């Protein structure tokens, strides 16, 4: 019973990250996946997905480097659930969490000892595996372009790349 969440999240991670190049349904570890379109009854990657939100997500490996997530300012519900390897919700960012405004977060593993830059909020994870599940409300197909604009403003990059200020390509 104790290991079941670990097995399920690892199975989900292996399915979603088993690709070389990112797409709207798959991406390697530490890269954002942005769904294109609303979930339907045929959507099976996430159990009981919402049908009025568009999803973005990422599996994070925090063993070697913390990751920086930049959540853009939104005028709508945009919630970022950050879960550990046991699927415990460690943090809820954005709507229902801390702010609708743009915010930069430093997501760290359990062994991170470095400083947290002044312009960031730390999300300290108890496991090196983390799963970010991002939901952006969508008011039907006519609103999809607005959701895509929000997704395109999201950033997920290693701390060292963020601090260097240079362009980062995963």
Coordinates of N, CA, C and O in Angstrom, one line a residue:
X1 N 0.8 -1.2 0.0 CA 0.0 0.0 0.0 C 0.9 1.3 0.0 O 0.6 2.2 -0.7
X2 N 2.0 1.2 0.8 CA 2.8 2.4 0.9 C 3.5 2.7 -0.5 O 3.7 3.8 -0.8
X3 N 3.8 1.7 -1.2 CA 4.6 1.8 -2.5 C 3.7 2.1 -3.7 O 4.2 2.6 -4.7
X4 N 2.4 1.9 -3.6 CA 1.5 2.1 -4.7 C 1.6 3.5 -5.3 O 1.7 3.5 -6.6
X5 N 1.5 4.6 -4.6 CA 1.7 5.9 -5.2 C 3.0 6.0 -6.0 O 3.0 6.6 -7.1
X6 N 4.1 5.5 -5.4 CA 5.4 5.6 -6.1 C 5.3 4.8 -7.5 O 5.8 5.3 -8.5
X7 N 4.7 3.7 -7.5 CA 4.6 2.9 -8.7 C 3.7 3.6 -9.8 O 4.0 3.7 -10.9
X8 N 2.6 4.2 -9.3 CA 1.7 4.9 -10.2 C 2.3 6.1 -10.8 O 2.1 6.4 -12.0
X9 N 2.9 6.9 -10.0 CA 3.5 8.2 -10.5 C 4.7 7.9 -11.4 O 4.8 8.5 -12.4
X10 N 5.4 6.8 -11.1 CA 6.5 6.4 -12.0 C 6.0 5.9 -13.3 O 6.5 6.3 -14.4
X11 N 4.9 5.2 -13.3 CA 4.3 4.7 -14.5 C 3.8 5.9 -15.4 O 4.0 5.9 -16.6
X12 N 3.2 6.8 -14.7 CA 2.7 8.0 -15.4 C 3.9 8.8 -16.0 O 3.9 9.3 -17.1
X13 N 4.9 9.0 -15.2 CA 6.1 9.7 -15.6 C 6.8 9.0 -16.8 O 7.1 9.7 -17.8
X14 N 6.9 7.7 -16.8 CA 7.5 7.0 -17.9 C 6.7 7.2 -19.2 O 7.2 7.3 -20.3
X15 N 5.4 7.1 -19.1 CA 4.5 7.3 -20.2 C 4.6 8.7 -20.8 O 4.8 8.9 -22.0
X16 N 4.6 9.7 -20.0 CA 4.5 11.1 -20.4 C 5.9 11.6 -20.9 O 6.0 12.5 -21.7
X17 N 7.0 11.1 -20.3 CA 8.3 11.6 -20.6 C 9.1 10.7 -21.6 O 10.2 11.0 -22.0
X18 N 8.4 9.7 -22.1 CA 9.1 8.7 -23.0 C 9.1 9.3 -24.5 O 8.4 8.8 -25.3
X19 N 9.9 10.3 -24.6 CA 10.0 11.0 -25.9 C 11.3 11.8 -26.0 O 11.9 12.1 -25.0
X20 N 11.8 12.0 -27.2 CA 13.0 12.8 -27.4 C 12.6 14.2 -27.6 O 13.3 15.1 -27.0
X21 N 11.6 14.5 -28.3 CA 11.2 15.9 -28.6 C 9.8 16.2 -27.9 O 9.0 15.3 -27.9
X22 N 9.7 17.4 -27.4 CA 8.4 17.7 -26.7 C 7.3 17.8 -27.8 O 7.5 18.2 -28.9
X23 N 6.1 17.5 -27.3 CA 4.9 17.7 -28.1 C 3.8 18.2 -27.2 O 4.1 18.5 -26.1
X24 N 2.5 18.2 -27.7 CA 1.5 18.7 -26.8 C 1.0 17.6 -25.9 O 0.1 17.9 -25.0
X25 N 1.5 16.4 -25.9 CA 1.1 15.3 -25.0 C 2.3 14.7 -24.3 O 2.1 14.0 -23.3
X26 N 3.5 14.9 -24.7 CA 4.7 14.3 -24.1 C 5.9 15.3 -24.1 O 6.0 16.2 -25.0
X27 N 6.8 15.1 -23.2 CA 8.0 15.9 -23.2 C 9.0 15.2 -22.2 O 8.6 14.6 -21.3
X28 N 10.3 15.4 -22.5 CA 11.3 14.8 -21.6 C 11.2 15.5 -20.2 O 10.5 16.5 -20.0
X29 N 11.8 14.9 -19.2 CA 11.9 15.4 -17.9 C 12.4 16.8 -17.9 O 13.2 17.2 -18.7
X30 N 11.9 17.6 -17.0 CA 12.2 19.0 -16.8 C 11.8 19.9 -18.0 O 12.4 21.0 -18.1
X31 N 10.8 19.5 -18.7 CA 10.3 20.4 -19.8 C 8.8 20.4 -19.7 O 8.2 19.5 -19.3
X32 N 8.2 21.6 -20.0 CA 6.8 21.8 -20.0 C 6.1 21.1 -21.2 O 6.6 21.1 -22.3
X33 N 5.0 20.5 -20.9 CA 4.1 20.0 -21.9 C 2.8 20.9 -21.9 O 2.2 21.0 -20.8
X34 N 2.5 21.4 -23.0 CA 1.3 22.2 -23.1 C 0.2 21.5 -23.9 O 0.4 21.4 -25.2
X35 N -0.9 21.1 -23.3 CA -2.0 20.5 -24.1 C -2.6 21.5 -25.0 O -2.6 22.7 -24.7
X36 N -3.0 21.1 -26.1 CA -3.7 21.9 -27.1 C -5.1 21.5 -27.2 O -5.4 20.4 -27.8
X37 N -6.0 22.2 -26.6 CA -7.4 21.8 -26.6 C -7.9 21.3 -25.2 O -7.1 21.1 -24.3
X38 N -9.2 21.3 -25.1 CA -9.8 20.8 -23.8 C -9.8 19.3 -23.8 O -9.8 18.6 -24.8
X39 N -9.7 18.8 -22.5 CA -9.8 17.4 -22.3 C -11.2 16.8 -22.7 O -12.2 17.5 -22.6
X40 N -11.2 15.6 -23.1 CA -12.4 14.9 -23.5 C -12.5 13.6 -22.7 O -11.6 13.2 -22.0
X41 N -13.5 12.8 -22.9 CA -13.7 11.5 -22.3 C -12.6 10.6 -22.7 O -12.2 9.6 -22.1
X42 N -12.0 10.9 -23.9 CA -10.9 10.0 -24.4 C -9.6 10.3 -23.8 O -8.6 9.6 -23.9
X43 N -9.4 11.4 -23.0 CA -8.2 11.8 -22.4 C -7.9 10.9 -21.2 O -8.7 10.8 -20.3
X44 N -6.8 10.1 -21.2 CA -6.5 9.1 -20.2 C -5.2 9.3 -19.5 O -5.0 8.5 -18.6
X45 N -4.4 10.3 -19.8 CA -3.2 10.5 -19.1 C -3.3 10.9 -17.7 O -2.6 10.5 -16.8
X46 N -4.4 11.7 -17.4 CA -4.7 12.1 -16.0 C -6.0 11.6 -15.7 O -7.0 11.7 -16.5
X47 N -6.2 11.0 -14.5 CA -7.5 10.5 -14.1 C -8.5 11.6 -13.9 O -8.2 12.7 -13.3
X48 N -9.6 11.5 -14.5 CA -10.8 12.4 -14.4 C -10.3 13.9 -14.6 O -10.4 14.7 -13.8
X49 N -9.8 14.2 -15.8 CA -9.4 15.6 -16.1 C -10.6 16.5 -16.2 O -11.7 16.1 -16.5
X50 N -10.4 17.8 -15.8 CA -11.4 18.8 -16.0 C -11.7 19.0 -17.4 O -10.7 19.0 -18.2
X51 N -12.9 19.3 -17.8 CA -13.2 19.6 -19.2 C -13.4 21.0 -19.5 O -13.7 21.4 -20.6
X52 N -13.1 21.9 -18.5 CA -13.2 23.3 -18.7 C -11.8 24.0 -18.5 O -11.7 25.2 -18.3
X53 N -10.7 23.2 -18.4 CA -9.4 23.7 -18.3 C -8.5 23.1 -19.3 O -8.7 21.9 -19.7
X54 N -7.4 23.8 -19.7 CA -6.4 23.3 -20.5 C -5.2 23.0 -19.6 O -4.8 23.8 -18.8
X55 N -4.6 21.9 -19.8 CA -3.5 21.4 -18.9 C -2.1 21.7 -19.5 O -1.9 21.6 -20.7
X56 N -1.2 22.0 -18.6 CA 0.2 22.0 -18.9 C 0.8 21.2 -17.7 O 0.2 21.1 -16.6
X57 N 1.9 20.5 -17.9 CA 2.5 19.7 -16.9 C 4.0 19.5 -17.1 O 4.5 19.7 -18.2
X58 N 4.6 19.0 -16.1 CA 6.0 18.6 -16.2 C 6.4 17.7 -15.1 O 6.0 17.9 -13.9
X59 N 7.2 16.7 -15.4 CA 7.9 15.9 -14.3 C 9.3 16.5 -14.1 O 10.0 16.8 -15.1
X60 N 9.6 16.7 -12.9 CA 10.9 17.3 -12.5 C 11.8 16.3 -11.9 O 11.4 15.6 -11.0
X61 N 13.1 16.4 -12.2 CA 14.1 15.6 -11.6 C 15.0 16.7 -10.8 O 15.7 17.4 -11.5
X62 N 14.9 16.7 -9.5 CA 15.5 17.8 -8.7 C 16.8 17.3 -8.0 O 17.3 18.0 -7.2
X63 N 17.2 16.1 -8.4 CA 18.4 15.6 -7.7 C 19.7 16.4 -8.0 O 20.4 16.7 -7.0
X64 N 19.9 16.8 -9.2 CA 21.1 17.5 -9.5 C 21.0 19.1 -9.6 O 22.0 19.8 -9.5
X65 N 19.8 19.5 -9.9 CA 19.6 21.0 -10.0 C 18.2 21.4 -9.6 O 17.2 20.7 -9.9
X66 N 18.0 22.5 -8.9 CA 16.7 23.0 -8.7 C 16.2 23.6 -10.0 O 16.9 24.0 -10.9
X67 N 14.9 23.7 -10.1 CA 14.2 24.3 -11.3 C 13.5 25.6 -11.0 O 12.9 25.7 -9.9
X68 N 13.5 26.5 -11.9 CA 12.8 27.8 -11.8 C 11.6 27.7 -12.7 O 11.7 27.4 -13.8
X69 N 10.4 28.0 -12.0 CA 9.2 28.1 -12.8 C 8.7 29.5 -12.7 O 8.5 30.1 -11.6
X70 N 8.4 30.1 -13.8 CA 7.9 31.5 -13.9 C 6.4 31.3 -14.3 O 6.1 30.9 -15.4
X71 N 5.5 31.7 -13.4 CA 4.1 31.7 -13.7 C 3.7 33.1 -14.1 O 3.9 34.1 -13.4
X72 N 3.1 33.3 -15.3 CA 2.8 34.6 -15.8 C 1.5 35.2 -15.0 O 0.8 34.4 -14.4
X73 N 1.4 36.5 -15.1 CA 0.2 37.1 -14.6 C -1.0 36.6 -15.5 O -0.9 36.4 -16.7
X74 N -2.1 36.3 -14.8 CA -3.3 35.8 -15.5 C -4.5 36.6 -15.1 O -4.6 37.1 -14.0
X75 N -5.5 36.6 -16.0 CA -6.8 37.3 -15.6 C -7.9 36.2 -15.4 O -9.0 36.5 -15.5
X76 N -7.4 35.0 -15.2 CA -8.3 33.9 -15.0 C -7.8 32.8 -14.1 O -6.6 32.9 -13.7
X77 N -8.5 31.8 -13.8 CA -8.1 30.7 -12.9 C -6.9 30.1 -13.6 O -6.9 29.6 -14.7
X78 N -5.8 30.0 -12.9 CA -4.5 29.3 -13.3 C -3.9 28.8 -12.1 O -3.3 29.5 -11.2
X79 N -4.0 27.5 -11.9 CA -3.6 26.8 -10.7 C -2.4 25.8 -11.0 O -2.5 25.1 -12.0
X80 N -1.4 25.9 -10.2 CA -0.2 25.0 -10.4 C -0.1 24.1 -9.1 O 0.2 24.6 -8.1
X81 N -0.4 22.8 -9.3 CA -0.3 21.9 -8.2 C 1.1 21.2 -8.4 O 1.4 20.7 -9.4
X82 N 1.9 21.3 -7.3 CA 3.2 20.7 -7.3 C 3.2 19.5 -6.3 O 2.9 19.7 -5.1
X83 N 3.3 18.3 -6.9 CA 3.2 17.1 -6.1 C 4.6 16.4 -6.0 O 5.4 16.5 -6.8
X84 N 4.7 15.6 -4.9 CA 5.9 14.9 -4.6 C 5.8 13.5 -5.3 O 4.8 13.2 -5.9
X85 N 6.7 12.6 -5.0 CA 6.7 11.3 -5.6 C 5.6 10.4 -5.1 O 5.3 9.4 -5.7
X86 N 5.0 10.8 -4.0 CA 3.8 10.1 -3.4 C 2.5 10.7 -3.8 O 1.5 10.3 -3.3
X87 N 2.5 11.7 -4.7 CA 1.3 12.4 -5.2 C 0.7 13.3 -4.1 O -0.4 13.7 -4.2
X88 N 1.5 13.6 -3.1 CA 1.0 14.6 -2.1 C 1.2 16.0 -2.7 O 2.2 16.3 -3.2
X89 N 0.1 16.8 -2.6 CA 0.2 18.2 -3.0 C 1.0 19.0 -2.0 O 0.6 19.3 -1.0
X90 N 2.3 19.3 -2.4 CA 3.2 20.0 -1.6 C 2.9 21.5 -1.6 O 3.0 22.2 -0.6
X91 N 2.5 22.0 -2.8 CA 2.2 23.4 -2.9 C 1.1 23.6 -4.0 O 1.0 22.9 -5.0
X92 N 0.3 24.6 -3.8 CA -0.7 25.1 -4.8 C -0.3 26.5 -5.1 O -0.4 27.4 -4.3
X93 N 0.1 26.8 -6.4 CA 0.6 28.1 -6.8 C -0.5 28.7 -7.7 O -1.2 28.0 -8.4
X94 N -0.5 30.1 -7.7 CA -1.5 30.7 -8.5 C -2.9 30.8 -7.9 O -3.0 30.9 -6.7
X95 N -3.9 30.7 -8.7 CA -5.3 30.7 -8.3 C -5.5 29.6 -7.2 O -5.1 28.5 -7.4
X96 N -6.2 30.0 -6.1 CA -6.4 29.0 -5.1 C -5.1 28.8 -4.2 O -5.2 28.1 -3.3
X97 N -4.1 29.5 -4.6 CA -2.8 29.3 -3.8 C -2.3 30.7 -3.3 O -2.9 31.2 -2.4
X98 N -1.4 31.3 -4.0 CA -0.7 32.5 -3.5 C -1.0 33.7 -4.3 O -1.1 34.8 -3.7
X99 N -1.1 33.7 -5.6 CA -1.3 35.0 -6.4 C -1.7 34.8 -7.8 O -1.4 33.7 -8.4
X100 N -2.4 35.7 -8.3 CA -2.7 35.8 -9.8 C -1.6 36.5 -10.5 O -1.5 36.4 -11.7
X101 N -0.8 37.3 -9.8 CA 0.3 38.1 -10.4 C 1.4 37.2 -10.9 O 1.5 36.0 -10.5
X102 N 2.3 37.7 -11.7 CA 3.5 37.0 -12.1 C 4.3 36.6 -10.9 O 4.5 37.5 -10.0
X103 N 4.8 35.4 -10.8 CA 5.6 35.0 -9.7 C 6.7 34.0 -10.2 O 6.4 33.2 -11.0
X104 N 7.9 34.1 -9.6 CA 8.9 33.2 -9.9 C 9.2 32.3 -8.7 O 9.3 32.8 -7.6
X105 N 9.2 31.0 -9.0 CA 9.4 30.0 -7.9 C 10.7 29.2 -8.1 O 11.0 28.9 -9.3
X106 N 11.3 28.9 -7.1 CA 12.5 28.0 -7.1 C 12.0 26.6 -6.5 O 11.7 26.6 -5.3
X107 N 12.0 25.6 -7.3 CA 11.5 24.3 -6.9 C 12.8 23.5 -6.6 O 13.6 23.2 -7.5
X108 N 12.9 23.1 -5.3 CA 14.2 22.4 -4.9 C 13.9 21.0 -4.4 O 12.8 20.8 -3.8
X109 N 14.9 20.2 -4.5 CA 14.8 18.8 -3.9 C 15.2 18.8 -2.5 O 15.6 19.9 -1.9
X110 N 15.1 17.7 -1.8 CA 15.3 17.6 -0.4 C 16.8 17.9 0.1 O 17.0 18.3 1.2
X111 N 17.7 17.8 -0.8 CA 19.1 18.0 -0.5 C 19.7 19.4 -0.9 O 20.9 19.6 -0.7
X112 N 18.8 20.3 -1.4 CA 19.3 21.6 -1.8 C 19.8 22.4 -0.7 O 19.0 22.6 0.3
X113 N 21.0 22.9 -0.7 CA 21.6 23.7 0.3 C 21.9 25.1 -0.1 O 22.3 25.9 0.7
X114 N 21.6 25.5 -1.3 CA 22.0 26.8 -1.8 C 21.0 27.9 -1.4 O 20.0 27.7 -0.8
X115 N 21.4 29.1 -1.8 CA 20.5 30.3 -1.4 C 19.3 30.3 -2.4 O 19.2 29.7 -3.4
X116 N 18.3 31.0 -1.9 CA 17.1 31.3 -2.7 C 17.2 32.7 -3.2 O 17.2 33.6 -2.3
X117 N 17.3 33.0 -4.5 CA 17.4 34.3 -5.0 C 16.2 35.2 -4.4 O 15.1 34.7 -4.2
X118 N 16.5 36.5 -4.2 CA 15.6 37.4 -3.6 C 14.2 37.5 -4.4 O 13.2 37.7 -3.7
X119 N 14.2 37.3 -5.7 CA 13.0 37.5 -6.4 C 12.2 36.2 -6.6 O 11.3 36.2 -7.4
X120 N 12.5 35.2 -5.8 CA 11.8 33.9 -5.9 C 11.2 33.4 -4.6 O 11.7 33.8 -3.5
X121 N 10.2 32.6 -4.8 CA 9.6 31.9 -3.6 C 10.1 30.4 -3.7 O 9.9 29.9 -4.8
X122 N 10.6 29.9 -2.6 CA 11.0 28.5 -2.7 C 9.8 27.5 -2.5 O 9.0 27.8 -1.6
X123 N 9.8 26.5 -3.3 CA 8.9 25.3 -3.1 C 9.9 24.2 -2.8 O 10.5 23.6 -3.7
X124 N 10.0 23.8 -1.5 CA 10.9 22.8 -1.1 C 10.2 21.4 -1.1 O 9.2 21.2 -0.4
X125 N 10.7 20.6 -2.0 CA 10.1 19.3 -2.2 C 10.7 18.2 -1.3 O 11.9 18.2 -1.1
X126 N 9.9 17.3 -0.7 CA 10.5 16.2 0.1 C 11.1 15.1 -0.7 O 11.8 14.2 -0.1
X127 N 10.9 15.1 -2.0 CA 11.4 14.0 -2.9 C 12.1 14.7 -4.1 O 11.7 15.8 -4.5
X128 N 13.0 14.0 -4.7 CA 13.7 14.5 -5.9 C 12.8 14.5 -7.2 O 13.1 15.2 -8.1
X129 N 11.8 13.7 -7.1 CA 10.8 13.6 -8.2 C 9.6 14.5 -7.9 O 9.1 14.4 -6.8
X130 N 9.3 15.4 -8.8 CA 8.1 16.2 -8.6 C 7.3 16.2 -9.8 O 7.8 16.0 -10.9
X131 N 6.0 16.5 -9.7 CA 5.1 16.6 -10.8 C 4.3 17.9 -10.7 O 3.6 18.1 -9.7
X132 N 4.5 18.7 -11.7 CA 3.7 20.0 -11.8 C 2.5 19.7 -12.7 O 2.7 19.3 -13.9
X133 N 1.3 20.0 -12.2 CA 0.1 19.9 -13.0 C -0.6 21.3 -13.0 O -1.0 21.8 -12.0
X134 N -0.6 21.9 -14.2 CA -1.1 23.3 -14.3 C -2.4 23.3 -15.0 O -2.5 22.7 -16.1
X135 N -3.4 24.0 -14.5 CA -4.7 24.1 -15.1 C -5.0 25.5 -15.3 O -4.9 26.4 -14.5
X136 N -5.4 25.8 -16.6 CA -5.8 27.2 -17.0 C -7.2 27.1 -17.5 O -7.5 26.3 -18.4
X137 N -8.1 27.8 -16.9 CA -9.6 27.8 -17.3 C -9.7 28.3 -18.7 O -9.0 29.2 -19.2
X138 N -10.6 27.6 -19.4 CA -10.9 28.0 -20.8 C -12.4 28.0 -21.0 O -13.1 27.1 -20.6
X139 N -12.8 29.1 -21.6 CA -14.3 29.3 -21.9 C -14.7 28.9 -23.3 O -15.2 29.6 -24.1
X140 N -14.4 27.6 -23.6 CA -14.7 27.1 -24.9 C -13.7 27.2 -26.0 O -12.6 27.9 -25.7
X141 N -13.9 26.7 -27.1 CA -12.9 26.7 -28.2 C -12.5 28.1 -28.7 O -11.4 28.3 -29.0
X142 N -13.5 29.0 -28.6 CA -13.2 30.4 -29.0 C -12.1 31.1 -28.1 O -11.5 32.0 -28.5
X143 N -11.9 30.5 -26.9 CA -11.0 31.1 -25.9 C -9.6 30.4 -25.9 O -8.7 30.8 -25.2
X144 N -9.5 29.4 -26.7 CA -8.2 28.6 -26.7 C -7.0 29.5 -27.0 O -5.9 29.3 -26.3
X145 N -7.0 30.4 -27.9 CA -5.9 31.2 -28.2 C -5.4 32.0 -27.0 O -4.2 32.3 -26.8
X146 N -6.4 32.5 -26.2 CA -6.0 33.2 -25.0 C -5.3 32.3 -24.0 O -4.3 32.7 -23.3
X147 N -5.7 31.1 -23.9 CA -5.0 30.1 -23.0 C -3.6 29.8 -23.5 O -2.7 29.7 -22.8
X148 N -3.5 29.6 -24.8 CA -2.2 29.3 -25.4 C -1.2 30.5 -25.2 O 0.0 30.3 -25.0
X149 N -1.7 31.7 -25.2 CA -0.9 32.9 -24.9 C -0.3 32.8 -23.5 O 0.8 33.1 -23.2
X150 N -1.2 32.4 -22.5 CA -0.7 32.2 -21.1 C 0.3 31.1 -21.1 O 1.4 31.2 -20.5
X151 N 0.0 29.9 -21.7 CA 1.0 28.8 -21.7 C 2.4 29.2 -22.3 O 3.4 28.9 -21.8
X152 N 2.3 30.0 -23.3 CA 3.6 30.4 -24.0 C 4.4 31.4 -23.1 O 5.6 31.5 -23.4
X153 N 3.8 32.0 -22.1 CA 4.6 32.8 -21.2 C 5.2 32.1 -20.0 O 6.1 32.6 -19.3
X154 N 4.8 30.8 -19.8 CA 5.3 30.0 -18.7 C 6.7 29.6 -19.1 O 7.1 29.4 -20.2
X155 N 7.6 29.6 -18.0 CA 9.0 29.2 -18.2 C 9.4 28.2 -17.2 O 8.9 28.3 -16.0
X156 N 10.1 27.2 -17.6 CA 10.7 26.2 -16.7 C 12.1 26.0 -17.1 O 12.4 25.4 -18.2
X157 N 13.1 26.4 -16.2 CA 14.5 26.3 -16.6 C 15.3 26.0 -15.3 O 14.9 26.4 -14.2
X158 N 16.5 25.4 -15.5 CA 17.4 25.1 -14.4 C 17.8 26.4 -13.8 O 18.0 27.4 -14.5
X159 N 18.1 26.4 -12.5 CA 18.5 27.7 -11.8 C 19.7 28.3 -12.4 O 19.8 29.5 -12.6
X160 N 20.7 27.5 -12.7 CA 22.0 28.0 -13.3 C 21.7 28.7 -14.6 O 22.3 29.8 -14.9
X161 N 20.8 28.2 -15.5 CA 20.5 28.8 -16.7 C 19.7 30.1 -16.5 O 19.9 31.1 -17.2
X162 N 18.8 30.1 -15.5 CA 18.0 31.3 -15.2 C 19.0 32.4 -14.7 O 18.8 33.6 -15.2
X163 N 19.9 32.1 -13.9 CA 20.8 33.1 -13.3 C 21.8 33.6 -14.3 O 22.3 34.8 -14.2
X164 N 22.2 32.8 -15.3 CA 23.1 33.3 -16.3 C 22.5 34.3 -17.2 O 23.3 35.1 -17.8
X165 N 21.2 34.4 -17.4 CA 20.6 35.3 -18.2 C 20.6 35.0 -19.7 O 20.1 35.8 -20.5
X166 N 21.3 34.0 -20.0 CA 21.4 33.6 -21.5 C 20.2 32.8 -21.9 O 19.5 32.2 -21.1
X167 N 20.0 32.8 -23.2 CA 18.9 32.0 -23.7 C 19.0 30.6 -23.4 O 20.1 30.0 -23.5
X168 N 18.0 29.9 -23.0 CA 18.0 28.5 -22.6 C 17.2 27.7 -23.5 O 16.0 28.0 -23.8
X169 N 17.8 26.6 -24.1 CA 17.1 25.6 -24.9 C 17.2 24.3 -24.2 O 18.4 23.8 -24.0
X170 N 16.1 23.7 -23.8 CA 16.2 22.4 -23.1 C 16.9 21.3 -24.0 O 16.8 21.4 -25.2

